[in-house]
CSV table of C-alpha atoms in Angstrom, one decimal:
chain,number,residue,atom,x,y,z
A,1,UNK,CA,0.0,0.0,0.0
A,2,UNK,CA,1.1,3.4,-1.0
A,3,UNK,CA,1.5,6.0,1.6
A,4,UNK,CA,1.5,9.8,1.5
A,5,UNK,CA,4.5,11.7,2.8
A,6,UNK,CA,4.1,14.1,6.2
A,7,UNK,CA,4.4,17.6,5.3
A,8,UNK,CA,7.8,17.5,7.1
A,9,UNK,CA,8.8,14.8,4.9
A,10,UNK,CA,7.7,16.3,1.8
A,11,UNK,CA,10.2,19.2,2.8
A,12,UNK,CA,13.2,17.1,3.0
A,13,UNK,CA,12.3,15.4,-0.4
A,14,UNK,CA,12.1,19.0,-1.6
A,15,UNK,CA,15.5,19.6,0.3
A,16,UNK,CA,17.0,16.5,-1.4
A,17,UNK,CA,16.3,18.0,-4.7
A,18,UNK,CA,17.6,21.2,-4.0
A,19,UNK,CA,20.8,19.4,-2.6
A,20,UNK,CA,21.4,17.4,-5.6
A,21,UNK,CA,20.3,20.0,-7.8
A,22,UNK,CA,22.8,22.3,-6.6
A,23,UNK,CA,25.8,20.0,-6.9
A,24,UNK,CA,24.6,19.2,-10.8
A,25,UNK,CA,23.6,16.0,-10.0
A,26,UNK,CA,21.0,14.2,-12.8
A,27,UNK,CA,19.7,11.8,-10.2
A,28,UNK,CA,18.3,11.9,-6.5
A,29,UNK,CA,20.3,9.7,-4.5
A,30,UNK,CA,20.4,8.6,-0.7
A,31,UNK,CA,22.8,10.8,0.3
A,32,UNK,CA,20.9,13.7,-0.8
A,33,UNK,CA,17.5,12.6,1.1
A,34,UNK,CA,19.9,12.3,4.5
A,35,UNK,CA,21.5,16.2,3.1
A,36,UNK,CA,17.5,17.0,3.4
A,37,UNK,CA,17.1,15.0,6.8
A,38,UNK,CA,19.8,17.4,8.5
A,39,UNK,CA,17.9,20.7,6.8
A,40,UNK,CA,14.4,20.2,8.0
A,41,UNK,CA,14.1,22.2,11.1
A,42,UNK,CA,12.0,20.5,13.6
A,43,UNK,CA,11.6,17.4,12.3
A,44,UNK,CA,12.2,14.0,14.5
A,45,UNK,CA,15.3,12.5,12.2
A,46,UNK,CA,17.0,16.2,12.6
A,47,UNK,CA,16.8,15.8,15.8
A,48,UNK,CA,17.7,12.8,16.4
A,49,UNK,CA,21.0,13.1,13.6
A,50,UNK,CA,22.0,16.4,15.7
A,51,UNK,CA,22.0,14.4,18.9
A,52,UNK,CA,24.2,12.2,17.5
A,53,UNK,CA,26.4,14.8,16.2
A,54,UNK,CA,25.7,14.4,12.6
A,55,UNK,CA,24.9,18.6,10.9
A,56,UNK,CA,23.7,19.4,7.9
A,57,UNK,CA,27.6,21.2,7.5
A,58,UNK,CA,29.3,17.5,7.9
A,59,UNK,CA,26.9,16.3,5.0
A,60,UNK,CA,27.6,18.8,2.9
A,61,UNK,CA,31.2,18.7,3.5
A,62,UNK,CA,31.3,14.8,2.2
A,63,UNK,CA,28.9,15.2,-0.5
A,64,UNK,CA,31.3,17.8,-2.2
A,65,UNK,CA,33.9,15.1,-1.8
A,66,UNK,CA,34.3,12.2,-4.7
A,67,UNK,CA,33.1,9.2,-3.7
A,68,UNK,CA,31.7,5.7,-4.5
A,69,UNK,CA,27.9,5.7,-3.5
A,70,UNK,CA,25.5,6.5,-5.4
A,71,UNK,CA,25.8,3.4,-7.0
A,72,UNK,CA,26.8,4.7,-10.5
A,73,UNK,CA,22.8,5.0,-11.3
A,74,UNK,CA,21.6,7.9,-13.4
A,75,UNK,CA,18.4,8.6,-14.4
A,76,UNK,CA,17.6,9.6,-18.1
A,77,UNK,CA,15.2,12.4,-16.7
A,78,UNK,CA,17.2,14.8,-14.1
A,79,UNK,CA,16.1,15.3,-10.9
A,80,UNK,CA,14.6,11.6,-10.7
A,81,UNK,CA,15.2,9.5,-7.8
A,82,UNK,CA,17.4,6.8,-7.8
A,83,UNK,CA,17.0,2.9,-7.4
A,84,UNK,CA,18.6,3.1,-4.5
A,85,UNK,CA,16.4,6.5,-3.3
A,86,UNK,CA,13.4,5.0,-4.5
A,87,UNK,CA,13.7,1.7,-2.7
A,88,UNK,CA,14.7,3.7,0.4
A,89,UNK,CA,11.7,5.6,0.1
A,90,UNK,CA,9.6,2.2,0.0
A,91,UNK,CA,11.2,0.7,2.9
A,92,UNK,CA,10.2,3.9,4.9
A,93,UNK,CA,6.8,3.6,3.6
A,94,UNK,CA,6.8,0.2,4.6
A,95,UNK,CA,7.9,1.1,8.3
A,96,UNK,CA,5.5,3.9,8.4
A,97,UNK,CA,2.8,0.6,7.6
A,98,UNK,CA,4.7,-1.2,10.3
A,99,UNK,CA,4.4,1.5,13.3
A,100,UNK,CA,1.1,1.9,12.1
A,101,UNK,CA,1.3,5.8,10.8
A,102,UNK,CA,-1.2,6.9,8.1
A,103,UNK,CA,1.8,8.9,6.5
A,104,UNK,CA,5.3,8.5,6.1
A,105,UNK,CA,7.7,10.6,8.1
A,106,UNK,CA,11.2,11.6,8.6
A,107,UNK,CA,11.2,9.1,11.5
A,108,UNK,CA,10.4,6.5,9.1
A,109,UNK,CA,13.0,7.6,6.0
A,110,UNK,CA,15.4,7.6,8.7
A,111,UNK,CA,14.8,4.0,10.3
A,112,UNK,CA,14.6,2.7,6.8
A,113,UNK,CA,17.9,4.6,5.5
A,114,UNK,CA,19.5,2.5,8.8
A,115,UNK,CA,18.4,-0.7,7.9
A,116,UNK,CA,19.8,-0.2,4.4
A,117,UNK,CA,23.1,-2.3,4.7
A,118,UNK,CA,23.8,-0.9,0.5
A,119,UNK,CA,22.8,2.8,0.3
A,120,UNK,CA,25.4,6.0,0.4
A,121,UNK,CA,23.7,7.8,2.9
A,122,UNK,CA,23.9,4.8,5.4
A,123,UNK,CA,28.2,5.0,4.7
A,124,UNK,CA,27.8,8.9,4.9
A,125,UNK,CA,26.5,8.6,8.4
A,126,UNK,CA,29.3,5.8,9.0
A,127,UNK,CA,31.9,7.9,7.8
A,128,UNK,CA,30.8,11.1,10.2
A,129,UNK,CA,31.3,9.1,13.4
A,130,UNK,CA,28.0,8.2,13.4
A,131,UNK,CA,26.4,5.0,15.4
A,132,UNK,CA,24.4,3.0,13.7
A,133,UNK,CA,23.1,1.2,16.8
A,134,UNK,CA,23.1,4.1,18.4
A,135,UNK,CA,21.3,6.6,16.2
A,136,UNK,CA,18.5,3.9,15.8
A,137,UNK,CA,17.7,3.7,19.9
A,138,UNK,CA,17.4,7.2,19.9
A,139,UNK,CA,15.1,7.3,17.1
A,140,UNK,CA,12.9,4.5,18.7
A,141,UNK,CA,12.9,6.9,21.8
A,142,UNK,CA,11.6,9.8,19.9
A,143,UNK,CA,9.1,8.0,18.4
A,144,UNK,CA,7.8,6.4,21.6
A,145,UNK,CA,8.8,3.3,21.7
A,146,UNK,CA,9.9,1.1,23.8
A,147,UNK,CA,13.6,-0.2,23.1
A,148,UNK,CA,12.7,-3.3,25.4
A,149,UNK,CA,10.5,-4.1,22.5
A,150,UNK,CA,13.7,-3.6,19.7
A,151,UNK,CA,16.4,-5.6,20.8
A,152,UNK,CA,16.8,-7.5,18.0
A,153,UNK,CA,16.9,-4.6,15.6
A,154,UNK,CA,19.5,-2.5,17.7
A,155,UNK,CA,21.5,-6.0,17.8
A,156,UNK,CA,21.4,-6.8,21.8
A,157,UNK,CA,21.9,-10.3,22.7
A,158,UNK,CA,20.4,-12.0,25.6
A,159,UNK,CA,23.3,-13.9,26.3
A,160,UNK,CA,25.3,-10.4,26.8
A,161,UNK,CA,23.0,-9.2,29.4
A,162,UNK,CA,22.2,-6.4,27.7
A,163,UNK,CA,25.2,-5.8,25.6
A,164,UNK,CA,25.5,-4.7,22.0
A,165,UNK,CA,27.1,-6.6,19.5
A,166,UNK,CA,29.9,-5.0,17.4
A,167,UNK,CA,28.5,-6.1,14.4
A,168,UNK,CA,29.8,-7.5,11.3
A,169,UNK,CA,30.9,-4.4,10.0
A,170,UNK,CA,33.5,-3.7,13.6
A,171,UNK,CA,34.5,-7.2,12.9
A,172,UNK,CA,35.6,-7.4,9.6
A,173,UNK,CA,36.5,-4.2,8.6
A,174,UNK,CA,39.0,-1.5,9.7
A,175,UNK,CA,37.7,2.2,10.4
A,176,UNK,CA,40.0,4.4,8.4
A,177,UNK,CA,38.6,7.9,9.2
A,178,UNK,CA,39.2,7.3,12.7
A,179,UNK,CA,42.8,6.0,11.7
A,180,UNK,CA,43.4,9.3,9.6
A,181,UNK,CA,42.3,11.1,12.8
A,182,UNK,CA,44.7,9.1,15.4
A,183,UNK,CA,47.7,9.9,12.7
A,184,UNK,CA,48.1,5.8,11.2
């Protein structure tokens, strides 16, 4: 079932076109729908990315760096979304569905842009110190939920007592902007 977009979230679609728009981009990708998360004032994923220390600045500052995300995907019409930004944008629909909401919100781009393993934005928000685990928790909270009730999405084991796991990512990987930052 298709949902309609909260007025909020309508402004950070507008604000991912503007982003892309205004870096001559041809296509609408993830990373410009998290640029338009961080430029809505007031809306629950802004929040919630400030808390974590994630700005609008920050996002702007990697998106005029080159890099490998966007998958390589442009549109033939410009300003269209991307694969990659459209299934995003169906996966938050679909959480909207899940959590019960008769509209799709920021909250909801934002959870779904999380659980995206393969999108830029999701590797923007990596690469800006950001905590995966920890972003999500804080974005149950603000929408009233109950992180008893999430344990398997934020990736708490039983057997830890209440400990998060590092993931696959911390275990097979090596951070390299925090190894810039220490000087290696």
């Amino acid at each position: 079932m298709k949902r309609g977009f909260t007025s909020l979230a309508e402004e950070v679609l507008d604000a991912a076109c503007e982003a892309a728009a205004s870096m001559g981009q041809t296509y609408i990708g993830t990373e410009h729908i998290l640029a338009g998360l961080t430029d809505v004032d007031g809306c629950t994923a802004q929040k919630v990315l400030l808390k974590n220390g994630i700005t609008g600045a920050g996002i702007r500052k990697m998106l005029n760096q080159p890099f490998e995300g966007a998958n390589g995907t442009v549109t033939s019409e410009g300003g269209s979304f991307s694969p990659m930004a459209e299934k995003l944008l169906n996966a938050a629909g679909e959480e909207a569905e899940r959590y019960r909401s008769e509209y799709t919100g920021t909250e909801h781009i934002l959870l779904a842009m999380l659980k995206s393993e393969d999108c830029a934005a999701l590797r923007f928000l990596m690469g800006l110190g950001g905590n995966n685990q920890k972003i999500m928790a804080d974005l149950f909270v603000a929408m009233g939920e109950d992180l008893k009730d999430h344990k398997s999405e934020l990736g708490v084991d039983k057997n830890q007592g209440g400990r998060q796991e590092e993931g696959i990512l911390k275990n097979f990987s090596k951070d390299l902007c925090r190894m810039v930052k220490e000087g290696k």
